[in-house]
């Protein structure tokens, strides 16, 4: 088939968070858009990542509540986990969101093409034997689950996160390789389902990119939940046994379980897609961009997990919108990645925005920190959660880091994001009255204390 006679304003390769956000915003700005996706619009986040894992975690939370009802004076018991029912609930959530997204794409007049696309020139993508020309091309091909060299994924006993989401049974035991966000979320959900879980993390702490205080609070909580973890050790080999899998560490220590989940992060999907041939600068598979998501080729931009920024769906949304607005000629501001909120949806949750204490000391030298224990927060006591809010401020200056651990603290990070991004002083936040009894008060109380006027906290 021949190419369309008039090029589209924007041809997007990849319909995940970054790609579809750019498509929707560009269409809003009266640009003609072609969106190409090899699987389903919504990408990893909607179909194999954020959304289904959070549904799994919510099912786990319900299981824990049923198991622990007695603590709240309610006589409940857990009859068991019906994985068919869990998967039906999870898939229903995904299906409703997918249908809504398809409707949005259609209503904005976006040309949607399903198929394996390939960049064939700085202004064209070929798919299903047809070439789509664009004044500009946006690369948004996302990421895949990485493995460890020498560790073979078989999809049955040694699995990745996508295969873990499709499990039709509750395994009796599991070893998780990797104690980052993905590993900790699966450990949390599976423990709630009654699985005997062990995490193996090569670095010194779980969620190693977080402030060390948050990592330690999560580790303490996981110990209470009897989630096992081995820190600071690397995997030497993974071998099948008669009934499962054996993991041997470089120290010689051995662990056995029914299944192994490899959760060591995600790598960019860029191989064999024509990027290098079109002259796009790459590094270790990532497409290199400037602060406006522009590649070294003037007609090509890139967003999302394909570029070496934070691998978060909401970062993809932000980058996609930035590119669409830039191409439409609107004034745009580069994303401050430190100002992007980050959440691990385990039980308890870990949420943060801004700099860790180590990063803040490197950048500013003198900083002040304050830790407010959730023990002083009424709502947290009602929920029977433990944890803390940690604030980091520049000496006599604004708050430059907010780190929280506890049930549901991910819902509090939006206010913390405003505090960091608007460079608020503790006094300014302390003057805001937070509703009682809510967990949001913990954020207010922490700022009261940091401003030198603690209420429900020791001075």
CSV table of C-alpha atoms in Angstrom, one decimal:
chain,number,residue,atom,x,y,z
A,1,UNK,CA,0.0,0.0,0.0
A,2,UNK,CA,1.2,3.5,-0.7
A,3,UNK,CA,1.9,6.1,2.0
A,4,UNK,CA,-0.8,8.7,2.8
A,5,UNK,CA,-0.3,11.7,0.6
A,6,UNK,CA,-0.2,14.2,3.4
A,7,UNK,CA,2.1,13.6,6.4
A,8,UNK,CA,0.5,13.6,9.9
A,9,UNK,CA,1.7,16.3,12.3
A,10,UNK,CA,2.8,13.6,14.7
A,11,UNK,CA,3.5,9.8,14.2
A,12,UNK,CA,3.9,8.0,17.5
A,13,UNK,CA,5.5,4.6,17.8
A,14,UNK,CA,4.2,3.0,21.0
A,15,UNK,CA,0.8,3.4,22.7
A,16,UNK,CA,1.8,3.1,26.4
A,17,UNK,CA,1.6,5.9,29.0
A,18,UNK,CA,4.0,8.3,27.2
A,19,UNK,CA,2.8,7.6,23.7
A,20,UNK,CA,-1.0,7.8,24.3
A,21,UNK,CA,-0.6,10.9,26.6
A,22,UNK,CA,1.2,12.6,23.7
A,23,UNK,CA,-1.4,11.5,21.3
A,24,UNK,CA,-4.3,12.8,23.4
A,25,UNK,CA,-2.7,16.2,24.1
A,26,UNK,CA,-1.5,16.7,20.5
A,27,UNK,CA,-5.1,15.9,19.2
A,28,UNK,CA,-6.5,18.4,21.7
A,29,UNK,CA,-4.1,21.0,20.2
A,30,UNK,CA,-5.5,20.3,16.7
A,31,UNK,CA,-2.6,18.2,15.4
A,32,UNK,CA,-3.2,15.2,13.2
A,33,UNK,CA,-1.9,12.1,15.0
A,34,UNK,CA,-1.1,8.5,14.0
A,35,UNK,CA,-0.6,6.2,17.1
A,36,UNK,CA,1.0,2.8,16.4
A,37,UNK,CA,1.0,0.1,19.0
A,38,UNK,CA,1.9,-3.6,18.6
A,39,UNK,CA,-0.2,-4.9,21.4
A,40,UNK,CA,-2.9,-2.9,23.2
A,41,UNK,CA,-3.1,0.9,23.8
A,42,UNK,CA,-2.3,1.5,27.5
A,43,UNK,CA,1.0,-0.5,27.3
A,44,UNK,CA,2.7,-2.1,30.2
A,45,UNK,CA,1.2,0.1,32.9
A,46,UNK,CA,-2.4,-0.6,32.2
A,47,UNK,CA,-2.2,-4.3,31.1
A,48,UNK,CA,0.9,-5.8,32.8
A,49,UNK,CA,2.2,-3.3,35.4
A,50,UNK,CA,0.8,-0.6,37.6
A,51,UNK,CA,-2.9,-1.3,37.4
A,52,UNK,CA,-3.1,-5.1,37.7
A,53,UNK,CA,-0.4,-5.2,40.4
A,54,UNK,CA,-2.3,-2.7,42.5
A,55,UNK,CA,-5.5,-4.7,42.1
A,56,UNK,CA,-3.6,-7.8,43.3
A,57,UNK,CA,-2.3,-5.8,46.3
A,58,UNK,CA,-5.9,-4.7,47.1
A,59,UNK,CA,-7.1,-8.3,47.1
A,60,UNK,CA,-4.2,-9.0,49.5
A,61,UNK,CA,-5.3,-6.2,51.7
A,62,UNK,CA,-8.9,-7.6,51.8
A,63,UNK,CA,-7.4,-11.0,52.8
A,64,UNK,CA,-5.4,-9.5,55.6
A,65,UNK,CA,-8.4,-7.6,56.9
A,66,UNK,CA,-10.4,-10.9,56.9
A,67,UNK,CA,-7.6,-12.6,58.7
A,68,UNK,CA,-7.2,-9.8,61.3
A,69,UNK,CA,-10.8,-8.7,61.9
A,70,UNK,CA,-10.5,-9.8,65.6
A,71,UNK,CA,-8.1,-6.9,66.2
A,72,UNK,CA,-11.0,-4.5,65.4
A,73,UNK,CA,-13.6,-6.4,67.3
A,74,UNK,CA,-15.1,-8.0,64.2
A,75,UNK,CA,-15.1,-11.8,64.1
A,76,UNK,CA,-13.9,-12.7,60.6
A,77,UNK,CA,-11.9,-15.5,59.2
A,78,UNK,CA,-10.2,-16.2,55.8
A,79,UNK,CA,-11.7,-19.2,54.1
A,80,UNK,CA,-9.1,-19.0,51.3
A,81,UNK,CA,-7.8,-17.2,48.2
A,82,UNK,CA,-9.7,-17.9,45.0
A,83,UNK,CA,-7.1,-17.0,42.3
A,84,UNK,CA,-9.7,-17.3,39.5
A,85,UNK,CA,-11.8,-14.7,41.4
A,86,UNK,CA,-8.8,-12.5,42.1
A,87,UNK,CA,-7.8,-12.6,38.4
A,88,UNK,CA,-11.4,-12.0,37.3
A,89,UNK,CA,-11.5,-8.9,39.5
A,90,UNK,CA,-8.1,-7.7,38.4
A,91,UNK,CA,-8.9,-8.3,34.7
A,92,UNK,CA,-12.2,-6.5,35.1
A,93,UNK,CA,-10.5,-3.3,36.4
A,94,UNK,CA,-8.0,-3.4,33.4
A,95,UNK,CA,-10.8,-4.1,30.9
A,96,UNK,CA,-12.9,-1.1,32.1
A,97,UNK,CA,-9.9,1.3,31.9
A,98,UNK,CA,-8.9,-0.2,28.5
A,99,UNK,CA,-12.4,0.4,27.1
A,100,UNK,CA,-12.4,4.0,28.4
A,101,UNK,CA,-9.0,4.7,26.9
A,102,UNK,CA,-10.0,3.2,23.5
A,103,UNK,CA,-13.0,5.6,23.6
A,104,UNK,CA,-10.8,8.6,24.3
A,105,UNK,CA,-8.5,7.7,21.4
A,106,UNK,CA,-11.4,7.4,19.1
A,107,UNK,CA,-13.2,10.5,20.3
A,108,UNK,CA,-10.1,12.7,19.7
A,109,UNK,CA,-9.9,11.6,16.0
A,110,UNK,CA,-6.5,9.9,16.4
A,111,UNK,CA,-5.6,7.3,13.7
A,112,UNK,CA,-4.9,4.2,15.6
A,113,UNK,CA,-2.8,1.4,14.0
A,114,UNK,CA,-2.3,-2.0,15.6
A,115,UNK,CA,0.9,-3.7,14.5
A,116,UNK,CA,4.7,-4.0,14.9
A,117,UNK,CA,6.1,-0.6,13.8
A,118,UNK,CA,9.6,0.2,12.7
A,119,UNK,CA,11.3,3.6,12.2
A,120,UNK,CA,12.3,3.7,8.5
A,121,UNK,CA,13.5,7.3,8.3
A,122,UNK,CA,13.7,10.4,10.5
A,123,UNK,CA,10.1,11.2,9.5
A,124,UNK,CA,8.4,7.8,8.9
A,125,UNK,CA,7.3,4.6,10.6
A,126,UNK,CA,6.5,1.4,8.7
A,127,UNK,CA,3.8,-0.9,10.0
A,128,UNK,CA,1.8,-3.8,8.4
A,129,UNK,CA,3.4,-3.0,5.0
A,130,UNK,CA,2.3,0.6,5.1
A,131,UNK,CA,4.5,3.7,5.7
A,132,UNK,CA,3.2,6.6,7.8
A,133,UNK,CA,4.9,9.9,7.3
A,134,UNK,CA,5.0,12.6,10.0
A,135,UNK,CA,6.3,16.1,10.3
A,136,UNK,CA,7.6,14.7,13.6
A,137,UNK,CA,8.0,11.2,15.1
A,138,UNK,CA,7.8,10.3,18.8
A,139,UNK,CA,9.4,7.1,20.0
A,140,UNK,CA,7.6,5.6,23.0
A,141,UNK,CA,8.3,1.9,22.8
A,142,UNK,CA,8.6,1.4,26.5
A,143,UNK,CA,10.4,-1.4,28.5
A,144,UNK,CA,10.6,-5.1,29.1
A,145,UNK,CA,11.3,-7.1,32.2
A,146,UNK,CA,15.1,-7.6,32.6
A,147,UNK,CA,16.6,-10.9,33.7
A,148,UNK,CA,19.9,-11.8,35.3
A,149,UNK,CA,22.7,-13.2,33.0
A,150,UNK,CA,22.6,-17.0,33.2
A,151,UNK,CA,19.1,-17.1,34.7
A,152,UNK,CA,16.6,-18.6,32.2
A,153,UNK,CA,13.0,-17.6,32.4
A,154,UNK,CA,10.8,-20.7,31.7
A,155,UNK,CA,7.4,-19.1,32.4
A,156,UNK,CA,6.5,-21.8,34.9
A,157,UNK,CA,9.0,-22.0,37.8
A,158,UNK,CA,11.2,-19.0,36.9
A,159,UNK,CA,9.0,-16.1,35.9
A,160,UNK,CA,8.9,-12.4,35.4
A,161,UNK,CA,6.4,-9.9,36.7
A,162,UNK,CA,4.1,-10.2,33.7
A,163,UNK,CA,3.9,-14.0,34.1
A,164,UNK,CA,3.4,-13.6,37.9
A,165,UNK,CA,0.3,-11.5,37.2
A,166,UNK,CA,-1.1,-14.4,35.2
A,167,UNK,CA,-0.6,-17.1,37.8
A,168,UNK,CA,-3.8,-19.2,38.2
A,169,UNK,CA,-2.8,-20.6,41.7
A,170,UNK,CA,-1.3,-19.4,44.9
A,171,UNK,CA,2.3,-20.9,45.2
A,172,UNK,CA,3.2,-22.3,48.6
A,173,UNK,CA,6.6,-20.5,48.5
A,174,UNK,CA,8.4,-17.9,46.4
A,175,UNK,CA,11.9,-16.4,46.1
A,176,UNK,CA,12.0,-12.9,44.6
A,177,UNK,CA,15.2,-11.7,43.0
A,178,UNK,CA,15.3,-8.0,43.5
A,179,UNK,CA,14.1,-5.9,46.4
A,180,UNK,CA,13.1,-2.8,44.5
A,181,UNK,CA,9.5,-1.5,43.9
A,182,UNK,CA,8.3,-4.5,41.8
A,183,UNK,CA,9.9,-7.1,44.1
A,184,UNK,CA,8.5,-5.5,47.3
A,185,UNK,CA,5.0,-5.2,45.9
A,186,UNK,CA,4.8,-8.8,44.8
A,187,UNK,CA,6.3,-9.9,48.2
A,188,UNK,CA,3.6,-7.9,50.0
A,189,UNK,CA,0.7,-9.2,47.9
A,190,UNK,CA,1.9,-12.8,48.0
A,191,UNK,CA,2.5,-12.7,51.7
A,192,UNK,CA,-1.1,-11.5,52.1
A,193,UNK,CA,-2.2,-14.6,50.1
A,194,UNK,CA,-0.3,-16.9,52.5
A,195,UNK,CA,2.8,-17.5,50.4
A,196,UNK,CA,6.2,-18.1,52.2
A,197,UNK,CA,8.3,-15.3,50.6
A,198,UNK,CA,12.0,-14.6,50.5
A,199,UNK,CA,13.5,-11.5,48.8
A,200,UNK,CA,17.1,-11.5,47.6
A,201,UNK,CA,18.6,-8.0,47.0
A,202,UNK,CA,22.2,-7.4,46.0
A,203,UNK,CA,22.3,-3.9,47.6
A,204,UNK,CA,22.3,-3.1,51.3
A,205,UNK,CA,18.6,-2.3,51.6
A,206,UNK,CA,15.1,-3.0,50.2
A,207,UNK,CA,13.8,-0.2,47.9
A,208,UNK,CA,17.5,1.0,47.7
A,209,UNK,CA,16.7,4.2,45.8
A,210,UNK,CA,14.6,5.6,48.7
A,211,UNK,CA,15.9,7.4,51.8
A,212,UNK,CA,17.7,4.9,54.0
A,213,UNK,CA,15.3,5.7,56.9
A,214,UNK,CA,12.3,4.6,54.7
A,215,UNK,CA,14.1,1.4,53.7
A,216,UNK,CA,14.7,0.5,57.3
A,217,UNK,CA,11.1,1.2,58.3
A,218,UNK,CA,9.9,-1.1,55.4
A,219,UNK,CA,12.4,-3.8,56.5
A,220,UNK,CA,11.1,-3.6,60.0
A,221,UNK,CA,7.5,-3.9,58.8
A,222,UNK,CA,8.4,-6.8,56.5
A,223,UNK,CA,10.1,-8.6,59.5
A,224,UNK,CA,6.9,-8.2,61.5
A,225,UNK,CA,4.9,-9.6,58.5
A,226,UNK,CA,7.4,-12.6,58.4
A,227,UNK,CA,8.5,-11.6,54.8
A,228,UNK,CA,12.1,-12.9,54.7
A,229,UNK,CA,14.9,-11.0,52.9
A,230,UNK,CA,18.6,-11.4,52.3
A,231,UNK,CA,20.4,-8.2,51.6
A,232,UNK,CA,23.8,-7.4,50.1
A,233,UNK,CA,24.2,-10.7,48.4
A,234,UNK,CA,24.2,-11.5,44.7
A,235,UNK,CA,22.8,-14.6,43.0
A,236,UNK,CA,25.2,-17.2,41.7
A,237,UNK,CA,22.8,-19.7,40.1
A,238,UNK,CA,19.2,-20.7,39.8
A,239,UNK,CA,18.5,-24.4,39.2
A,240,UNK,CA,15.4,-26.6,39.0
A,241,UNK,CA,14.8,-29.1,41.8
A,242,UNK,CA,12.3,-32.0,41.9
A,243,UNK,CA,9.6,-29.8,43.4
A,244,UNK,CA,10.7,-26.3,42.5
A,245,UNK,CA,13.7,-24.1,42.3
A,246,UNK,CA,17.0,-23.6,44.2
A,247,UNK,CA,18.7,-20.3,44.3
A,248,UNK,CA,22.4,-20.2,45.3
A,249,UNK,CA,24.1,-17.0,46.3
A,250,UNK,CA,27.7,-16.0,45.7
A,251,UNK,CA,28.3,-16.6,49.4
A,252,UNK,CA,27.2,-20.2,48.9
A,253,UNK,CA,24.0,-19.8,50.8
A,254,UNK,CA,21.0,-21.6,49.3
A,255,UNK,CA,17.3,-21.0,49.2
A,256,UNK,CA,14.5,-23.3,47.8
A,257,UNK,CA,11.0,-22.5,46.8
A,258,UNK,CA,8.2,-23.5,44.5
A,259,UNK,CA,8.8,-20.5,42.1
A,260,UNK,CA,11.3,-17.7,41.5
A,261,UNK,CA,10.2,-14.3,40.4
A,262,UNK,CA,12.9,-12.3,38.6
A,263,UNK,CA,12.3,-8.6,39.5
A,264,UNK,CA,15.6,-6.9,38.8
A,265,UNK,CA,14.2,-3.9,36.9
A,266,UNK,CA,13.2,-3.1,33.3
A,267,UNK,CA,15.2,-2.4,30.2
A,268,UNK,CA,14.3,-0.3,27.1
A,269,UNK,CA,12.6,-1.8,24.1
A,270,UNK,CA,14.7,-0.4,21.3
A,271,UNK,CA,16.5,-3.3,19.5
A,272,UNK,CA,15.8,-3.9,15.8
A,273,UNK,CA,13.4,-0.9,15.5
A,274,UNK,CA,15.5,1.1,13.2
A,275,UNK,CA,16.6,3.8,15.7
A,276,UNK,CA,20.3,3.6,15.1
A,277,UNK,CA,19.9,3.4,11.3
A,278,UNK,CA,17.9,6.7,11.5
A,279,UNK,CA,20.9,8.3,13.3
A,280,UNK,CA,19.3,8.4,16.8
A,281,UNK,CA,21.9,8.6,19.6
A,282,UNK,CA,21.7,5.7,22.0
A,283,UNK,CA,23.3,4.5,25.2
A,284,UNK,CA,22.9,0.9,26.5
A,285,UNK,CA,19.7,0.6,24.6
A,286,UNK,CA,18.2,3.9,25.9
A,287,UNK,CA,17.4,6.7,23.5
A,288,UNK,CA,19.3,9.9,24.6
A,289,UNK,CA,17.3,13.1,24.8
A,290,UNK,CA,17.7,16.6,26.2
A,291,UNK,CA,15.5,18.2,28.9
A,292,UNK,CA,12.7,18.7,26.3
A,293,UNK,CA,12.7,15.0,25.3
A,294,UNK,CA,14.4,15.9,21.9
A,295,UNK,CA,16.8,13.4,20.4
A,296,UNK,CA,19.8,14.5,18.3
A,297,UNK,CA,17.6,14.1,15.2
A,298,UNK,CA,15.5,17.3,14.9
A,299,UNK,CA,12.4,15.4,13.7
A,300,UNK,CA,12.5,12.8,16.5
A,301,UNK,CA,11.6,12.9,20.2
A,302,UNK,CA,11.4,10.1,22.7
A,303,UNK,CA,9.6,9.6,26.0
A,304,UNK,CA,8.8,7.1,28.8
A,305,UNK,CA,10.8,4.0,29.8
A,306,UNK,CA,12.7,4.2,26.5
A,307,UNK,CA,14.7,7.2,27.8
A,308,UNK,CA,16.9,7.1,30.9
A,309,UNK,CA,14.5,9.0,33.2
A,310,UNK,CA,12.4,7.7,36.1
A,311,UNK,CA,10.5,4.6,34.9
A,312,UNK,CA,7.1,5.6,36.1
A,313,UNK,CA,3.8,5.8,34.2
A,314,UNK,CA,3.1,9.4,35.5
A,315,UNK,CA,6.6,10.5,34.2
A,316,UNK,CA,5.6,9.1,30.8
A,317,UNK,CA,2.3,11.1,30.9
A,318,UNK,CA,4.3,14.3,31.8
A,319,UNK,CA,6.9,13.7,29.1
A,320,UNK,CA,4.2,12.9,26.4
A,321,UNK,CA,2.3,16.1,27.3
A,322,UNK,CA,5.5,18.1,27.2
A,323,UNK,CA,6.4,16.9,23.7
A,324,UNK,CA,2.9,17.5,22.3
A,325,UNK,CA,2.8,21.1,23.7
A,326,UNK,CA,6.3,21.8,22.5
A,327,UNK,CA,5.4,20.7,19.0
A,328,UNK,CA,2.3,22.8,19.1
A,329,UNK,CA,4.4,25.9,19.8
A,330,UNK,CA,3.3,26.3,23.4
A,331,UNK,CA,5.9,27.4,26.1
A,332,UNK,CA,7.1,24.4,28.0
A,333,UNK,CA,9.1,23.9,31.1
A,334,UNK,CA,11.5,20.9,31.6
A,335,UNK,CA,10.4,18.3,34.1
A,336,UNK,CA,12.2,18.5,37.5
A,337,UNK,CA,12.5,14.7,38.0
A,338,UNK,CA,13.3,15.2,41.7
A,339,UNK,CA,9.9,16.8,42.0
A,340,UNK,CA,8.1,13.7,40.8
A,341,UNK,CA,6.3,11.7,43.5
A,342,UNK,CA,7.3,8.0,43.9
A,343,UNK,CA,5.3,5.3,45.6
A,344,UNK,CA,5.9,1.6,46.4
A,345,UNK,CA,2.4,0.1,47.0
A,346,UNK,CA,3.4,-2.6,49.5
A,347,UNK,CA,2.0,-2.9,53.0
A,348,UNK,CA,3.1,-0.6,54.4
A,349,UNK,CA,3.4,1.9,51.5
A,350,UNK,CA,6.6,3.9,50.9
A,351,UNK,CA,6.1,7.3,49.3
A,352,UNK,CA,8.6,10.1,48.6
A,353,UNK,CA,9.3,13.3,46.7
A,354,UNK,CA,12.4,15.4,46.5
A,355,UNK,CA,15.9,14.5,47.7
A,356,UNK,CA,17.1,11.8,50.1
A,357,UNK,CA,19.1,13.0,53.1
A,358,UNK,CA,22.3,11.8,51.4
A,359,UNK,CA,21.4,13.7,48.2
A,360,UNK,CA,20.4,16.8,50.1
A,361,UNK,CA,23.7,16.9,52.1
A,362,UNK,CA,25.6,16.5,48.8
A,363,UNK,CA,23.8,19.4,47.2
A,364,UNK,CA,23.3,21.8,50.1
A,365,UNK,CA,25.8,20.8,52.8
A,366,UNK,CA,23.9,21.8,55.8
A,367,UNK,CA,20.4,20.4,56.1
A,368,UNK,CA,17.9,19.9,58.9
A,369,UNK,CA,15.8,16.7,59.2
A,370,UNK,CA,12.7,15.9,61.3
A,371,UNK,CA,11.0,12.5,61.8
A,372,UNK,CA,7.3,12.5,62.9
A,373,UNK,CA,6.2,9.1,64.1
A,374,UNK,CA,2.7,8.0,62.9
A,375,UNK,CA,2.2,6.9,66.6
A,376,UNK,CA,1.1,10.4,67.2
A,377,UNK,CA,-1.5,10.4,64.4
A,378,UNK,CA,-5.0,9.4,65.3
A,379,UNK,CA,-6.1,8.1,61.9
A,380,UNK,CA,-2.9,5.9,61.7
A,381,UNK,CA,-3.7,4.4,65.2
A,382,UNK,CA,-7.3,3.7,64.0
A,383,UNK,CA,-5.8,1.9,60.9
A,384,UNK,CA,-3.2,0.2,63.2
A,385,UNK,CA,-0.4,1.2,60.9
A,386,UNK,CA,3.2,2.1,61.9
A,387,UNK,CA,5.6,4.4,60.1
A,388,UNK,CA,6.8,7.9,59.9
A,389,UNK,CA,7.0,11.1,57.9
A,390,UNK,CA,10.6,12.4,57.5
A,391,UNK,CA,11.2,15.9,56.3
A,392,UNK,CA,14.5,17.3,55.0
A,393,UNK,CA,15.0,21.1,54.6
A,394,UNK,CA,17.8,23.3,53.4
A,395,UNK,CA,19.2,25.0,56.5
A,396,UNK,CA,16.8,27.9,57.2
A,397,UNK,CA,15.3,27.3,53.7
A,398,UNK,CA,12.6,25.3,52.0
A,399,UNK,CA,11.7,21.6,52.4
A,400,UNK,CA,13.7,19.6,49.8
A,401,UNK,CA,12.6,16.1,50.7
A,402,UNK,CA,9.5,14.3,52.0
A,403,UNK,CA,9.7,10.6,52.8
A,404,UNK,CA,6.8,8.6,54.2
A,405,UNK,CA,6.2,5.0,55.3
A,406,UNK,CA,2.8,3.6,56.4
A,407,UNK,CA,-0.5,2.3,55.2
A,408,UNK,CA,-2.0,4.5,52.5
A,409,UNK,CA,0.7,7.2,52.6
A,410,UNK,CA,0.8,7.1,48.8
A,411,UNK,CA,-2.4,9.2,48.9
A,412,UNK,CA,-0.5,11.9,50.9
A,413,UNK,CA,2.3,12.4,48.5
A,414,UNK,CA,0.3,14.8,46.3
A,415,UNK,CA,0.5,17.5,49.0
A,416,UNK,CA,4.1,16.7,49.6
A,417,UNK,CA,4.7,17.2,45.9
A,418,UNK,CA,3.3,20.8,46.1
A,419,UNK,CA,5.4,21.5,49.2
A,420,UNK,CA,8.6,20.4,47.3
A,421,UNK,CA,7.8,21.9,43.9
A,422,UNK,CA,6.6,25.3,45.3
A,423,UNK,CA,9.7,25.5,47.6
A,424,UNK,CA,7.5,25.9,50.7
A,425,UNK,CA,9.0,26.8,54.1
A,426,UNK,CA,8.0,24.7,57.1
A,427,UNK,CA,6.3,27.8,58.6
A,428,UNK,CA,4.1,28.2,55.5
A,429,UNK,CA,2.9,24.6,55.7
A,430,UNK,CA,2.5,24.8,59.5
A,431,UNK,CA,0.0,27.6,58.9
A,432,UNK,CA,-2.3,25.3,56.9
A,433,UNK,CA,-4.9,23.6,59.0
A,434,UNK,CA,-5.2,19.9,58.1
A,435,UNK,CA,-8.5,18.0,58.7
A,436,UNK,CA,-8.8,15.8,61.8
A,437,UNK,CA,-8.6,12.9,62.1
A,438,UNK,CA,-6.8,12.2,58.8
A,439,UNK,CA,-3.4,10.8,57.9
A,440,UNK,CA,-2.7,14.1,56.1
A,441,UNK,CA,-2.4,15.6,59.6
A,442,UNK,CA,0.9,13.7,59.9
A,443,UNK,CA,2.3,15.9,57.2
A,444,UNK,CA,1.0,19.1,58.8
A,445,UNK,CA,2.2,18.0,62.3
A,446,UNK,CA,5.7,17.2,60.9
A,447,UNK,CA,5.9,20.7,59.5
A,448,UNK,CA,4.6,22.2,62.8
A,449,UNK,CA,7.5,20.4,64.5
A,450,UNK,CA,10.0,21.5,61.9
A,451,UNK,CA,8.8,25.1,62.3
A,452,UNK,CA,9.6,24.8,66.0
A,453,UNK,CA,6.0,24.5,67.3
A,454,UNK,CA,5.2,20.8,67.7
A,455,UNK,CA,1.6,19.8,68.7
A,456,UNK,CA,1.1,16.0,68.9
A,457,UNK,CA,4.9,15.4,68.8
A,458,UNK,CA,7.7,15.8,71.3
A,459,UNK,CA,9.7,18.9,70.9
